[in-house]
mmCIF file of C-alpha atoms in Angstrom:
data_model
loop_
_atom_site.group_PDB
_atom_site.id
_atom_site.type_symbol
_atom_site.label_atom_id
_atom_site.label_comp_id
_atom_site.label_asym_id
_atom_site.label_seq_id
_atom_site.Cartn_x
_atom_site.Cartn_y
_atom_site.Cartn_z
ATOM 1 C CA MET A 1 -25.474 12.839 -12.673
ATOM 2 C CA GLU A 2 -23.012 10.891 -14.798
ATOM 3 C CA LYS A 3 -21.124 8.215 -12.931
ATOM 4 C CA LEU A 4 -17.375 8.632 -12.376
ATOM 5 C CA ASN A 5 -15.099 5.836 -13.496
ATOM 6 C CA ILE A 6 -12.882 4.945 -10.542
ATOM 7 C CA ALA A 7 -9.629 2.958 -10.374
ATOM 8 C CA LEU A 8 -8.862 1.684 -6.868
ATOM 9 C CA VAL A 9 -5.383 0.537 -5.805
ATOM 10 C CA ASP A 10 -4.783 -0.910 -2.306
ATOM 11 C CA ASP A 11 -2.736 -3.850 -1.030
ATOM 12 C CA CYS A 12 -5.006 -4.543 1.952
ATOM 13 C CA PRO A 13 -7.858 -6.916 0.974
ATOM 14 C CA THR A 14 -10.054 -5.635 3.823
ATOM 15 C CA ASP A 15 -9.672 -1.981 2.849
ATOM 16 C CA LEU A 16 -10.112 -2.885 -0.813
ATOM 17 C CA PHE A 17 -13.358 -4.717 -0.059
ATOM 18 C CA VAL A 18 -14.758 -1.994 2.215
ATOM 19 C CA LEU A 19 -13.939 0.862 -0.135
ATOM 20 C CA SER A 20 -15.228 -1.026 -3.202
ATOM 21 C CA ARG A 21 -18.495 -1.883 -1.468
ATOM 22 C CA HIS A 22 -19.176 1.654 -0.253
ATOM 23 C CA LEU A 23 -18.270 3.222 -3.586
ATOM 24 C CA ASN A 24 -20.593 0.839 -5.423
ATOM 25 C CA GLU A 25 -23.421 1.401 -2.910
ATOM 26 C CA THR A 26 -23.499 5.153 -3.590
ATOM 27 C CA GLY A 27 -24.534 4.495 -7.185
ATOM 28 C CA ASN A 28 -22.303 7.392 -8.300
ATOM 29 C CA PHE A 29 -19.266 5.438 -9.412
ATOM 30 C CA ASN A 30 -18.185 2.701 -11.798
ATOM 31 C CA LEU A 31 -15.260 0.690 -10.446
ATOM 32 C CA VAL A 32 -13.427 0.072 -13.719
ATOM 33 C CA LEU A 33 -10.071 -1.152 -12.389
ATOM 34 C CA VAL A 34 -8.899 -2.699 -9.103
ATOM 35 C CA ALA A 35 -5.234 -3.437 -8.325
ATOM 36 C CA MET A 36 -3.196 -4.616 -5.314
ATOM 37 C CA ASN A 37 -0.177 -2.321 -5.794
ATOM 38 C CA GLY A 38 1.254 0.296 -8.130
ATOM 39 C CA ALA A 39 3.009 -2.212 -10.377
ATOM 40 C CA ASP A 40 -0.185 -4.220 -10.750
ATOM 41 C CA PHE A 41 -2.065 -1.017 -11.606
ATOM 42 C CA MET A 42 0.459 0.103 -14.227
ATOM 43 C CA THR A 43 0.324 -3.312 -15.901
ATOM 44 C CA LYS A 44 -3.475 -3.317 -16.003
ATOM 45 C CA LEU A 45 -3.565 0.308 -17.166
ATOM 46 C CA GLU A 46 -1.327 -0.527 -20.116
ATOM 47 C CA ARG A 47 -3.066 -3.788 -20.977
ATOM 48 C CA GLU A 48 -6.715 -2.881 -20.449
ATOM 49 C CA LYS A 49 -6.600 0.858 -21.199
ATOM 50 C CA PRO A 50 -9.716 1.602 -19.122
ATOM 51 C CA ASP A 51 -11.501 4.949 -19.228
ATOM 52 C CA ILE A 52 -10.610 6.421 -15.810
ATOM 53 C CA ASP A 53 -11.850 9.670 -14.279
ATOM 54 C CA LEU A 54 -10.235 9.275 -10.857
ATOM 55 C CA LEU A 55 -7.510 7.086 -9.377
ATOM 56 C CA LEU A 56 -7.815 6.324 -5.661
ATOM 57 C CA ILE A 57 -4.430 4.981 -4.603
ATOM 58 C CA ASP A 58 -3.083 3.848 -1.245
ATOM 59 C CA LEU A 59 0.183 5.354 -0.006
ATOM 60 C CA ARG A 60 1.945 2.381 1.600
ATOM 61 C CA MET A 61 2.116 -0.656 -0.691
ATOM 62 C CA PRO A 62 4.769 -3.213 -1.645
ATOM 63 C CA ILE A 63 6.694 -3.247 -4.962
ATOM 64 C CA LEU A 64 5.461 0.174 -6.133
ATOM 65 C CA ASN A 65 3.824 2.438 -3.538
ATOM 66 C CA GLY A 66 1.409 5.272 -4.093
ATOM 67 C CA ILE A 67 3.985 8.062 -4.361
ATOM 68 C CA GLU A 68 6.224 6.061 -6.712
ATOM 69 C CA THR A 69 3.249 5.265 -8.936
ATOM 70 C CA ILE A 70 2.141 8.885 -9.015
ATOM 71 C CA LYS A 71 5.645 10.021 -9.999
ATOM 72 C CA ILE A 72 5.513 7.672 -12.998
ATOM 73 C CA LEU A 73 2.009 8.801 -13.947
ATOM 74 C CA THR A 74 2.803 12.529 -13.764
ATOM 75 C CA LYS A 75 5.555 11.986 -16.339
ATOM 76 C CA SER A 76 2.992 10.482 -18.676
ATOM 77 C CA LYS A 77 0.081 12.171 -20.403
ATOM 78 C CA ILE A 78 -2.754 11.070 -18.130
ATOM 79 C CA SER A 79 -6.208 12.597 -18.297
ATOM 80 C CA PHE A 80 -7.533 11.360 -14.954
ATOM 81 C CA LYS A 81 -7.363 12.926 -11.490
ATOM 82 C CA ILE A 82 -5.456 11.311 -8.606
ATOM 83 C CA LEU A 83 -6.301 11.069 -4.898
ATOM 84 C CA LEU A 84 -3.716 9.572 -2.552
ATOM 85 C CA ILE A 85 -5.142 7.918 0.592
ATOM 86 C CA SER A 86 -3.775 6.531 3.861
ATOM 87 C CA HIS A 87 -5.097 5.900 7.363
ATOM 88 C CA ALA A 88 -2.456 8.058 9.046
ATOM 89 C CA PHE A 89 -1.074 11.425 7.981
ATOM 90 C CA TYR A 90 2.481 11.523 6.598
ATOM 91 C CA SER A 91 3.900 15.000 6.032
ATOM 92 C CA SER A 92 6.653 13.541 3.821
ATOM 93 C CA ALA A 93 3.995 12.121 1.494
ATOM 94 C CA LEU A 94 2.274 15.502 1.180
ATOM 95 C CA ASN A 95 5.620 17.175 0.457
ATOM 96 C CA GLU A 96 6.473 14.677 -2.276
ATOM 97 C CA LEU A 97 3.029 15.063 -3.822
ATOM 98 C CA GLN A 98 3.405 18.828 -3.949
ATOM 99 C CA GLU A 99 6.821 18.457 -5.577
ATOM 100 C CA ASN A 100 5.032 16.551 -8.351
ATOM 101 C CA GLY A 101 2.292 19.142 -8.732
ATOM 102 C CA ILE A 102 -0.393 17.248 -6.827
ATOM 103 C CA ARG A 103 -2.074 18.232 -3.563
ATOM 104 C CA ASN A 104 -4.800 15.624 -3.353
ATOM 105 C CA TYR A 105 -4.187 13.551 -0.219
ATOM 106 C CA CYS A 106 -6.768 12.527 2.355
ATOM 107 C CA ARG A 107 -7.525 10.064 5.115
ATOM 108 C CA LYS A 108 -8.562 6.533 4.118
ATOM 109 C CA SER A 109 -12.073 6.904 5.492
ATOM 110 C CA ILE A 110 -15.038 6.377 3.176
ATOM 111 C CA THR A 111 -16.740 9.466 4.627
ATOM 112 C CA THR A 112 -13.667 11.611 3.997
ATOM 113 C CA ILE A 113 -13.083 10.119 0.551
ATOM 114 C CA LEU A 114 -16.685 10.719 -0.585
ATOM 115 C CA ALA A 115 -16.512 14.320 0.655
ATOM 116 C CA THR A 116 -13.152 14.880 -1.040
ATOM 117 C CA ILE A 117 -13.867 13.405 -4.487
ATOM 118 C CA PRO A 118 -16.041 16.346 -5.698
ATOM 119 C CA LEU A 119 -13.299 18.800 -4.706
ATOM 120 C CA VAL A 120 -10.657 16.789 -6.555
ATOM 121 C CA MET A 121 -12.787 16.573 -9.691
ATOM 122 C CA LYS A 122 -13.380 20.354 -9.609
ATOM 123 C CA GLY A 123 -9.698 21.058 -9.032
ATOM 124 C CA THR A 124 -10.541 22.801 -5.776
ATOM 125 C CA SER A 125 -8.185 22.750 -2.786
ATOM 126 C CA ILE A 126 -9.105 19.945 -0.375
ATOM 127 C CA TYR A 127 -8.048 21.841 2.739
ATOM 128 C CA LYS A 128 -9.337 25.316 3.548
ATOM 129 C CA ASP A 129 -6.628 25.746 6.167
ATOM 130 C CA LEU A 130 -3.789 23.839 7.816
ATOM 131 C CA ASP A 131 -5.885 23.086 10.921
ATOM 132 C CA GLN A 132 -7.531 20.194 9.096
ATOM 133 C CA LEU A 133 -4.167 18.608 8.400
ATOM 134 C CA LYS A 134 -3.088 19.274 11.974
ATOM 135 C CA ASN A 135 -6.194 17.509 13.261
ATOM 136 C CA TRP A 136 -5.492 14.513 11.042
ATOM 137 C CA GLU A 137 -1.889 14.421 12.208
ATOM 138 C CA GLU A 138 -2.931 14.495 15.878
ATOM 139 C CA LEU A 139 -5.538 11.789 15.256
ATOM 140 C CA SER A 140 -2.824 9.667 13.627
ATOM 141 C CA HIS A 141 -0.834 9.686 16.859
ATOM 142 C CA ASP A 142 -3.794 9.342 19.233
ATOM 143 C CA LYS A 143 -5.402 6.424 17.397
ATOM 144 C CA ALA A 144 -2.180 4.729 16.248
ATOM 145 C CA LEU A 145 -3.420 4.914 12.662
ATOM 146 C CA LYS A 146 0.010 4.163 11.206
ATOM 147 C CA GLY A 147 -0.421 0.570 12.297
ATOM 148 C CA GLN A 148 -3.419 0.294 9.953
ATOM 149 C CA ASP A 149 -1.219 1.345 7.044
ATOM 150 C CA GLU A 150 1.127 -1.598 7.538
ATOM 151 C CA GLY A 151 0.593 -4.745 5.494
ATOM 152 C CA TYR A 152 -2.414 -6.768 6.735
ATOM 153 C CA TRP A 153 -0.220 -9.878 6.924
ATOM 154 C CA ARG A 154 2.173 -8.308 9.469
ATOM 155 C CA ASN A 155 -0.227 -9.157 12.280
ATOM 156 C CA ASP A 156 0.420 -12.840 11.553
ATOM 157 C CA LEU A 157 4.232 -12.563 11.720
ATOM 158 C CA SER A 158 6.448 -12.151 14.766
ATOM 159 C CA PRO A 159 9.721 -10.153 14.806
ATOM 160 C CA THR A 160 11.564 -13.501 14.709
ATOM 161 C CA ASP A 161 9.601 -14.549 11.629
ATOM 162 C CA LEU A 162 10.622 -11.373 9.845
ATOM 163 C CA LYS A 163 14.299 -11.817 10.810
ATOM 164 C CA ILE A 164 14.286 -15.389 9.507
ATOM 165 C CA ILE A 165 12.834 -14.341 6.151
ATOM 166 C CA ARG A 166 15.490 -11.632 5.758
ATOM 167 C CA LEU A 167 18.306 -14.033 6.700
ATOM 168 C CA LEU A 168 16.997 -16.629 4.248
ATOM 169 C CA ALA A 169 17.138 -13.932 1.590
ATOM 170 C CA LYS A 170 20.838 -13.489 2.389
ATOM 171 C CA GLY A 171 21.406 -17.138 1.558
ATOM 172 C CA LYS A 172 21.804 -18.421 5.099
ATOM 173 C CA ASN A 173 20.700 -21.943 5.989
ATOM 174 C CA ALA A 174 18.924 -23.070 9.153
ATOM 175 C CA LYS A 175 22.157 -23.703 11.054
ATOM 176 C CA GLU A 176 23.588 -20.282 10.145
ATOM 177 C CA ILE A 177 20.341 -18.526 11.030
ATOM 178 C CA ALA A 178 20.236 -20.362 14.358
ATOM 179 C CA ALA A 179 23.750 -19.111 15.171
ATOM 180 C CA VAL A 180 22.750 -15.516 14.413
ATOM 181 C CA LEU A 181 19.528 -15.587 16.408
ATOM 182 C CA GLY A 182 20.687 -17.860 19.237
ATOM 183 C CA TYR A 183 18.329 -20.734 18.479
ATOM 184 C CA GLU A 184 18.728 -24.412 17.693
ATOM 185 C CA ALA A 185 18.681 -25.277 13.989
ATOM 186 C CA SER A 186 15.659 -27.485 14.602
ATOM 187 C CA SER A 187 13.757 -24.481 15.945
ATOM 188 C CA ILE A 188 14.536 -22.478 12.811
ATOM 189 C CA GLU A 189 13.227 -25.353 10.715
ATOM 190 C CA LYS A 190 9.992 -25.291 12.708
ATOM 191 C CA TYR A 191 9.695 -21.523 12.284
ATOM 192 C CA ARG A 192 10.196 -21.880 8.543
ATOM 193 C CA THR A 193 7.641 -24.661 8.291
ATOM 194 C CA ASN A 194 5.071 -22.613 10.187
ATOM 195 C CA LEU A 195 5.772 -19.588 7.972
ATOM 196 C CA LEU A 196 5.159 -21.618 4.831
ATOM 197 C CA LYS A 197 1.913 -22.923 6.284
ATOM 198 C CA THR A 198 0.717 -19.507 7.520
ATOM 199 C CA LEU A 199 1.460 -17.754 4.241
ATOM 200 C CA GLU A 200 0.429 -20.731 2.081
ATOM 201 C CA LEU A 201 3.801 -20.910 0.321
ATOM 202 C CA LYS A 202 5.619 -23.902 -1.150
ATOM 203 C CA ASN A 203 9.274 -23.630 -0.087
ATOM 204 C CA ALA A 204 12.053 -21.318 1.141
ATOM 205 C CA CYS A 205 12.585 -19.824 -2.335
ATOM 206 C CA HIS A 206 8.912 -19.012 -2.498
ATOM 207 C CA LEU A 207 9.146 -17.445 0.965
ATOM 208 C CA VAL A 208 12.076 -15.213 -0.050
ATOM 209 C CA SER A 209 10.225 -14.111 -3.204
ATOM 210 C CA TRP A 210 7.221 -13.304 -1.041
ATOM 211 C CA GLY A 211 9.453 -11.231 1.239
ATOM 212 C CA PHE A 212 10.754 -9.125 -1.676
ATOM 213 C CA THR A 213 7.272 -8.757 -3.110
ATOM 214 C CA HIS A 214 5.878 -7.429 0.167
ATOM 215 C CA GLY A 215 8.722 -5.023 0.823
ATOM 216 C CA LEU A 216 10.388 -6.803 3.735
ATOM 217 C CA MET A 217 13.770 -6.218 2.127
ATOM 218 C CA ASN A 218 15.354 -4.942 -1.061
ATOM 219 C CA GLY A 219 18.501 -5.652 -3.018
ATOM 220 C CA THR A 220 20.583 -3.287 -0.906
ATOM 221 C CA ASP A 221 19.574 -5.090 2.289
ATOM 222 C CA VAL A 222 20.557 -8.462 0.872
ATOM 223 C CA PHE A 223 23.627 -7.835 -1.239
ATOM 224 C CA CYS A 224 25.381 -4.974 0.583
#
């Protein structure tokens, strides 16, 4: 059996490592491209021009998510198949996929992915009936799978941390942020220092850039 050339796109280092390892261990795939988000993938695709048979792409990612990337790809002349993956089921994602002529969407589980890949490559429908999707949707609620689709770094940040990053992006200084949140300015400075240390960033500008990169806010949030 000829090996399939796989491109894997996922912003979570843990998921990226686990999926890469299991795909390699099967001996059926060549991992020809790995990227952390859609924008990273598009850049590498243009620059490296790898021979890809199948793109495995995560749904929820910063900068350019799975759906946005797929929309761009479907407007281009691509020869490879696409499989969108996520831990939880999102009906809106499936609807958007279908609007772009794609139905390949499955749970981010190596067992499910390995079972789904042959169907995708054959062009066969993944789901025999809607009960399978219903089961995935129920499992998403029961097991709180949506939390696994959030950025891995979110577990390290408190709601106050996130508010401070967004307020910094709006150009507010420590004193102004303190007034908004009901803290002392010195406390805001400590929060900011801890954020820089936790995220291994250099300064407030670097922190704001990080916030935009990881989808904490967009231009509308900041300038409107």
